[in-house]
Coordinates of C-alpha atoms in Angstrom, one line a residue:
X1 CA 63.9 79.0 80.8
X2 CA 63.8 82.1 78.6
X3 CA 60.0 81.9 78.4
X4 CA 59.4 81.7 82.1
X5 CA 58.5 85.4 82.4
X6 CA 55.8 85.0 79.7
X7 CA 54.4 81.8 81.3
X8 CA 54.2 83.6 84.7
X9 CA 52.5 86.5 83.1
X10 CA 49.9 84.3 81.3
X11 CA 49.1 82.7 84.6
X12 CA 48.7 86.1 86.3
X13 CA 46.5 87.3 83.4
X14 CA 44.4 84.1 83.7
X15 CA 43.8 84.8 87.4
X16 CA 42.7 88.4 86.5
X17 CA 40.2 86.9 84.0
X18 CA 38.9 84.3 86.4
X19 CA 38.3 86.8 89.2
X20 CA 36.9 89.7 87.1
X21 CA 34.0 91.2 89.1
X22 CA 31.5 91.2 86.2
X23 CA 31.5 87.4 85.6
X24 CA 28.0 86.1 86.3
X25 CA 27.6 83.3 83.8
X26 CA 29.6 80.5 82.1
X27 CA 29.5 82.5 78.9
X28 CA 31.2 85.5 80.6
X29 CA 34.0 83.2 81.8
X30 CA 34.4 81.4 78.5
X31 CA 34.5 84.7 76.5
X32 CA 37.1 85.8 79.1
X33 CA 39.4 82.9 78.1
X34 CA 38.9 83.8 74.4
X35 CA 39.8 87.4 75.2
X36 CA 42.9 86.1 77.0
X37 CA 43.9 84.1 73.9
X38 CA 43.5 87.2 71.7
X39 CA 45.6 89.2 74.2
X40 CA 48.4 86.6 74.0
X41 CA 48.3 86.7 70.2
X42 CA 48.4 90.5 70.1
X43 CA 51.2 91.1 72.6
X44 CA 53.4 88.4 71.2
X45 CA 52.9 89.7 67.7
X46 CA 53.6 93.3 68.8
X47 CA 56.7 92.3 70.6
X48 CA 58.2 90.2 67.9
X49 CA 57.0 91.9 64.8
X50 CA 58.2 95.4 65.7
X51 CA 61.6 97.1 66.1
X52 CA 61.8 100.6 67.4
X53 CA 64.8 101.3 65.2
X54 CA 63.1 99.6 62.2
X55 CA 59.4 100.3 62.7
X56 CA 56.5 98.7 61.0
X57 CA 52.7 99.0 61.4
X58 CA 51.2 96.1 63.3
X59 CA 47.5 95.4 64.0
X60 CA 46.9 95.6 67.8
X61 CA 43.3 94.7 67.7
X62 CA 41.1 92.9 65.2
X63 CA 38.5 90.1 64.9
X64 CA 40.7 87.6 66.8
X65 CA 42.6 89.9 69.3
X66 CA 40.1 92.4 70.5
X67 CA 40.6 95.2 73.0
X68 CA 39.4 98.7 74.0
X69 CA 35.8 98.3 72.6
X70 CA 37.2 97.9 69.1
X71 CA 35.0 99.3 66.4
X72 CA 33.8 96.7 63.9
X73 CA 34.1 99.3 61.1
X74 CA 37.7 100.2 61.8
X75 CA 41.1 98.7 61.0
X76 CA 43.7 99.8 63.6
X77 CA 47.4 100.0 63.0
X78 CA 50.2 101.2 65.3
X79 CA 54.0 101.7 65.1
X80 CA 56.5 102.5 67.9
X81 CA 58.4 105.8 67.3
X82 CA 60.8 108.1 69.0
X83 CA 60.4 111.9 69.2
X84 CA 64.0 112.6 68.0
X85 CA 63.9 110.7 64.7
X86 CA 62.2 111.3 61.3
X87 CA 59.8 108.8 59.8
X88 CA 58.2 108.5 56.4
X89 CA 54.7 107.0 56.1
X90 CA 53.9 106.0 52.5
X91 CA 50.6 104.7 51.4
X92 CA 47.7 104.6 49.0
X93 CA 44.3 105.8 50.1
X94 CA 41.6 103.2 49.7
X95 CA 37.9 103.9 49.2
X96 CA 37.0 103.7 53.0
X97 CA 35.2 106.6 54.5
X98 CA 37.9 107.8 56.8
X99 CA 41.7 107.6 57.3
X100 CA 43.1 109.2 60.4
X101 CA 46.4 109.6 62.1
X102 CA 47.2 110.1 65.8
X103 CA 50.5 110.4 67.7
X104 CA 50.3 109.4 71.4
X105 CA 52.8 110.1 74.1
X106 CA 52.5 106.6 75.7
X107 CA 50.3 103.5 76.1
X108 CA 47.0 102.9 77.7
X109 CA 47.4 101.6 81.3
X110 CA 45.1 100.8 84.2
X111 CA 46.0 104.2 85.6
X112 CA 46.5 106.4 82.6
X113 CA 45.0 107.4 79.2
X114 CA 47.9 108.5 77.0
X115 CA 47.8 112.1 75.8
X116 CA 47.2 112.8 72.1
X117 CA 50.1 114.8 70.7
X118 CA 48.8 115.1 67.2
X119 CA 45.5 114.0 65.6
X120 CA 44.3 114.6 62.0
X121 CA 42.5 112.9 59.2
X122 CA 43.6 112.6 55.5
X123 CA 42.0 115.9 54.6
X124 CA 45.2 117.5 56.0
X125 CA 47.3 115.4 53.6
X126 CA 48.2 116.2 50.0
X127 CA 47.1 113.1 48.2
X128 CA 47.9 112.3 44.5
X129 CA 45.1 111.6 42.0
X130 CA 45.7 107.9 42.2
X131 CA 45.4 108.0 46.0
X132 CA 49.1 107.8 46.8
X133 CA 50.6 109.9 49.6
X134 CA 53.9 110.4 51.5
X135 CA 53.9 112.0 54.9
X136 CA 56.8 112.9 57.1
X137 CA 56.8 112.9 60.9
X138 CA 59.9 114.4 62.6
X139 CA 61.2 116.6 65.4
X140 CA 61.8 119.7 63.3
X141 CA 59.3 122.5 62.7
X142 CA 57.2 122.0 59.6
X143 CA 58.1 125.5 58.3
X144 CA 55.5 125.2 55.6
X145 CA 56.6 121.8 54.3
X146 CA 53.8 119.8 52.7
X147 CA 52.8 116.7 54.5
X148 CA 55.2 117.3 57.4
X149 CA 54.0 116.8 61.0
X150 CA 56.2 117.7 63.9
X151 CA 56.7 115.2 66.7
X152 CA 56.3 116.8 70.0
X153 CA 58.5 115.7 73.0
X154 CA 57.3 112.4 74.4
X155 CA 55.8 111.1 71.1
X156 CA 56.0 107.3 71.4
X157 CA 53.3 105.8 69.2
X158 CA 51.8 106.5 65.8
X159 CA 48.3 105.1 65.4
X160 CA 46.4 104.9 62.1
X161 CA 42.7 104.1 61.7
X162 CA 41.1 103.1 58.5
X163 CA 37.3 103.3 58.8
X164 CA 34.7 101.6 56.7
X165 CA 31.1 102.6 56.2
X166 CA 30.4 100.4 53.2
X167 CA 32.1 97.1 54.2
X168 CA 32.7 96.4 50.5
X169 CA 35.0 99.4 50.2
X170 CA 38.6 98.9 49.2
X171 CA 41.3 99.1 52.0
X172 CA 44.4 101.1 51.3
X173 CA 48.1 100.4 51.9
X174 CA 50.4 101.7 54.6
X175 CA 54.1 101.5 55.3
X176 CA 56.5 103.3 57.7
X177 CA 60.3 103.7 57.7
X178 CA 62.7 105.5 59.9
X179 CA 64.8 107.8 57.6
X180 CA 68.2 107.0 59.2
X181 CA 67.8 103.2 59.3
X182 CA 66.0 102.6 56.0
X183 CA 68.0 100.1 54.0
X184 CA 69.7 98.6 57.1
X185 CA 68.9 95.5 59.1
X186 CA 68.3 95.1 62.8
X187 CA 71.1 93.5 64.8
X188 CA 71.1 89.7 65.2
X189 CA 69.1 88.2 68.0
X190 CA 70.9 87.3 71.3
X191 CA 69.8 85.3 74.3
X192 CA 69.5 88.5 76.3
X193 CA 67.3 90.1 73.7
X194 CA 65.1 87.1 73.3
X195 CA 64.5 86.9 77.1
X196 CA 63.7 90.6 77.2
X197 CA 61.1 90.2 74.5
X198 CA 59.3 87.3 76.2
X199 CA 59.3 89.3 79.4
X200 CA 58.1 92.4 77.6
X201 CA 55.3 90.5 76.0
X202 CA 54.2 89.1 79.3
X203 CA 54.2 92.5 81.0
X204 CA 52.2 93.9 78.1
X205 CA 49.7 91.1 78.4
X206 CA 49.0 91.7 82.1
X207 CA 48.8 95.5 81.5
X208 CA 46.4 94.9 78.6
X209 CA 44.0 92.9 80.8
X210 CA 44.3 95.3 83.8
X211 CA 43.8 98.4 81.6
X212 CA 40.6 97.4 79.8
X213 CA 39.0 96.0 82.9
X214 CA 39.5 99.4 84.5
X215 CA 38.7 101.6 81.6
X216 CA 34.9 101.3 81.6
X217 CA 34.8 102.5 85.2
X218 CA 36.1 105.8 84.0
X219 CA 33.7 106.4 81.1
X220 CA 30.7 104.0 81.3
X221 CA 29.7 102.4 84.6
X222 CA 29.1 105.7 86.4
X223 CA 26.3 106.5 83.9
X224 CA 22.6 105.5 84.5
X225 CA 21.9 102.1 83.1
X226 CA 20.0 101.8 79.7
X227 CA 20.9 105.4 78.8
X228 CA 23.4 107.0 76.5
X229 CA 25.2 110.3 76.8
X230 CA 24.8 113.2 74.3
X231 CA 27.5 113.3 71.6
X232 CA 30.8 114.5 73.0
X233 CA 34.4 114.7 71.7
X234 CA 35.9 111.2 72.1
X235 CA 38.4 111.1 75.0
X236 CA 41.9 110.9 73.7
X237 CA 42.2 113.8 71.4
X238 CA 40.5 112.6 68.2
X239 CA 39.6 116.1 67.0
X240 CA 37.0 115.0 64.4
X241 CA 35.3 112.2 66.3
X242 CA 32.4 112.4 68.6
X243 CA 30.9 109.5 70.6
X244 CA 28.0 108.6 72.8
X245 CA 28.4 105.9 75.4
X246 CA 26.3 103.9 77.8
X247 CA 25.7 100.4 79.3
X248 CA 22.7 98.2 79.2
X249 CA 21.1 95.6 81.5
X250 CA 18.0 93.9 80.0
X251 CA 16.5 90.4 80.2
X252 CA 15.2 88.1 77.4
X253 CA 11.7 89.5 77.5
X254 CA 12.9 93.1 77.1
X255 CA 14.4 95.2 74.3
X256 CA 16.1 98.5 73.8
X257 CA 14.8 100.8 71.1
X258 CA 17.6 103.2 70.2
X259 CA 16.6 106.2 68.1
X260 CA 19.1 108.5 66.5
X261 CA 18.9 111.0 63.6
X262 CA 20.9 109.9 60.5
X263 CA 23.9 112.2 60.6
X264 CA 25.3 114.4 58.0
X265 CA 28.8 113.2 59.2
X266 CA 30.4 110.9 56.7
X267 CA 30.7 108.1 59.3
X268 CA 28.1 107.2 62.0
X269 CA 28.3 103.8 63.6
X270 CA 26.7 101.9 66.5
X271 CA 27.9 98.8 68.3
X272 CA 27.4 96.6 71.4
X273 CA 30.3 95.5 73.6
X274 CA 30.7 92.8 76.2
X275 CA 31.8 93.4 79.8
X276 CA 35.3 92.5 78.7
X277 CA 35.2 95.9 76.9
X278 CA 35.4 94.4 73.4
X279 CA 33.0 94.2 70.5
X280 CA 30.6 91.3 70.3
X281 CA 30.9 88.9 67.4
X282 CA 30.3 91.2 64.5
X283 CA 31.2 88.8 61.7
X284 CA 28.5 86.2 62.3
X285 CA 26.0 88.3 64.1
X286 CA 24.5 91.8 63.5
X287 CA 25.9 93.3 66.7
X288 CA 26.7 96.6 65.0
X289 CA 25.3 98.8 62.3
X290 CA 26.5 102.0 60.7
X291 CA 24.5 104.6 58.8
X292 CA 25.4 103.0 55.4
X293 CA 24.1 99.5 56.6
X294 CA 21.2 100.6 58.7
X295 CA 17.6 101.3 57.5
X296 CA 16.6 104.9 57.8
X297 CA 12.9 105.7 58.4
X298 CA 11.1 108.3 56.4
X299 CA 11.4 110.8 59.2
X300 CA 15.2 110.7 59.0
X301 CA 15.7 108.7 62.1
X302 CA 17.5 105.3 62.4
X303 CA 15.7 103.0 64.9
X304 CA 17.7 100.1 66.3
X305 CA 16.2 97.3 68.4
X306 CA 18.8 95.6 70.7
X307 CA 17.4 92.3 72.1
X308 CA 18.1 88.7 72.5
X309 CA 15.0 87.5 70.6
X310 CA 14.6 88.4 67.0
X311 CA 12.0 91.1 66.4
X312 CA 12.0 90.4 62.6
X313 CA 13.2 93.8 61.6
X314 CA 16.2 95.0 59.5
X315 CA 17.8 97.0 62.3
X316 CA 17.9 94.2 64.9
X317 CA 21.0 94.4 67.0
X318 CA 21.7 91.0 68.5
X319 CA 22.7 90.8 72.1
X320 CA 24.0 87.2 71.6
X321 CA 23.2 86.0 75.1
X322 CA 24.5 89.1 76.8
X323 CA 22.1 90.5 79.4
X324 CA 24.6 93.2 80.2
X325 CA 27.1 95.1 78.1
X326 CA 28.2 98.4 76.5
X327 CA 26.5 100.8 74.0
X328 CA 28.5 103.0 71.7
X329 CA 27.9 105.4 68.9
X330 CA 30.7 107.1 67.0
X331 CA 30.6 110.0 64.5
X332 CA 33.7 110.6 62.5
X333 CA 35.1 113.2 60.0
X334 CA 32.7 115.7 61.4
X335 CA 33.0 119.3 60.3
X336 CA 30.7 120.9 62.9
X337 CA 30.1 120.4 66.7
X338 CA 27.5 117.8 67.5
X339 CA 24.8 118.6 70.0
X340 CA 22.2 116.7 72.1
X341 CA 19.9 116.9 69.1
X342 CA 22.3 114.8 67.0
X343 CA 22.4 112.1 69.7
X344 CA 20.4 109.0 70.6
X345 CA 17.5 108.3 72.8
X346 CA 17.0 104.9 74.5
X347 CA 13.8 103.3 75.6
X348 CA 13.5 100.0 77.5
X349 CA 10.3 98.1 76.4
X350 CA 8.8 94.7 76.8
X351 CA 9.7 92.6 73.8
X352 CA 6.0 92.0 73.0
X353 CA 5.6 95.8 72.6
X354 CA 8.4 96.4 70.0
X355 CA 6.0 96.4 67.1
X356 CA 3.7 99.0 68.6
X357 CA 6.7 101.2 69.6
X358 CA 8.1 101.4 66.0
X359 CA 6.2 104.0 64.0
X360 CA 7.3 102.5 60.7
X361 CA 7.3 98.8 61.7
X362 CA 5.6 97.6 58.5
X363 CA 8.5 98.9 56.4
X364 CA 11.1 97.8 59.0
X365 CA 10.4 94.0 58.7
X366 CA 12.7 91.5 57.0
X367 CA 12.4 87.9 56.1
X368 CA 14.6 85.2 57.8
X369 CA 16.1 84.5 54.4
X370 CA 17.0 88.1 53.8
X371 CA 18.4 88.6 57.3
X372 CA 20.6 85.5 56.7
X373 CA 21.8 87.1 53.5
X374 CA 22.9 90.2 55.5
X375 CA 24.9 88.0 57.8
X376 CA 26.5 86.2 54.8
X377 CA 27.5 89.6 53.4
X378 CA 29.1 90.6 56.8
X379 CA 31.1 87.3 56.9
X380 CA 32.4 87.9 53.4
X381 CA 33.3 91.5 54.0
X382 CA 35.3 90.7 57.2
X383 CA 37.0 87.8 55.4
X384 CA 38.0 90.1 52.5
X385 CA 39.9 92.3 54.9
X386 CA 42.4 89.4 55.2
X387 CA 42.9 89.8 58.9
X388 CA 43.3 86.2 60.0

């Protein structure tokens, strides 16, 4: 049958999930199956919704098909490109805090992080007063042309990130076309092409699972537990993004108090991730906060408390049953180097001691009703992104 390669790949991916070394609880395994379902959705969509000769932007990760410690504040879009053709990206800038573009020379694999050929944010674009823009990506030198970006040899993927700080911001629009094929249609499907696509989706699924099981070993698990690194340029060539990474291991009677200066960077966000290297449920739980959402203390610091039990404060980060997982800060659209002084400190405390460890505890508290309203606002904001 034409779908046999896909069925075999799903079975292989399921075995990878079942035998993942980090599984310790039924929750770990059940979330692995959910992760597998999202991978099937994403790889099938990417294979069938894209044509290299007639490209379009597709969402590779989102609320229902997560990967790569996806940022709850970010919409990710990608398009397959070739380095010897010209492309036009047309769009309208929304009111989100950041819009960035990156050209990669391949895909992430369990053995390789693709190189970043070009990376910039919308400050390098000439944008009309109404937010409209038109950018060209092609093999020729720019030679002073406005909004023209040269594709270096090996360019294979164009990734666009639209980043929220205020979750009620308005998202923009985005479209890509290849100049020489615009106005034409792809060739009709054939049995051979259909079989190739099912096989390609299956291969992509297995690679996806293998890659993101391996990735944390490179950047997280060699760090001391319950600590975070100083801010550093994010691996992968994002020139205006810094990050701080770590992993945690606490029990129900402990909490992490994470203190960080509120940054002058337009975007600063924190999140937790599961051992599947994906974000925790950020729609129905407060598992992430950015500097727009978080409460800032009078001394200019943001103090977050990550714990299973509710400490009754505004900046509670819910671990949602996860004793172990990943910690991640991101700063974006920076216009200066970040140093250790800009980064976080992490303290493990007994849950009973949280109140005494927070210097502004009395102004940090929140009622259950108000916290529930915060969750309702998160649910509405994610739903309004229309990413079902």
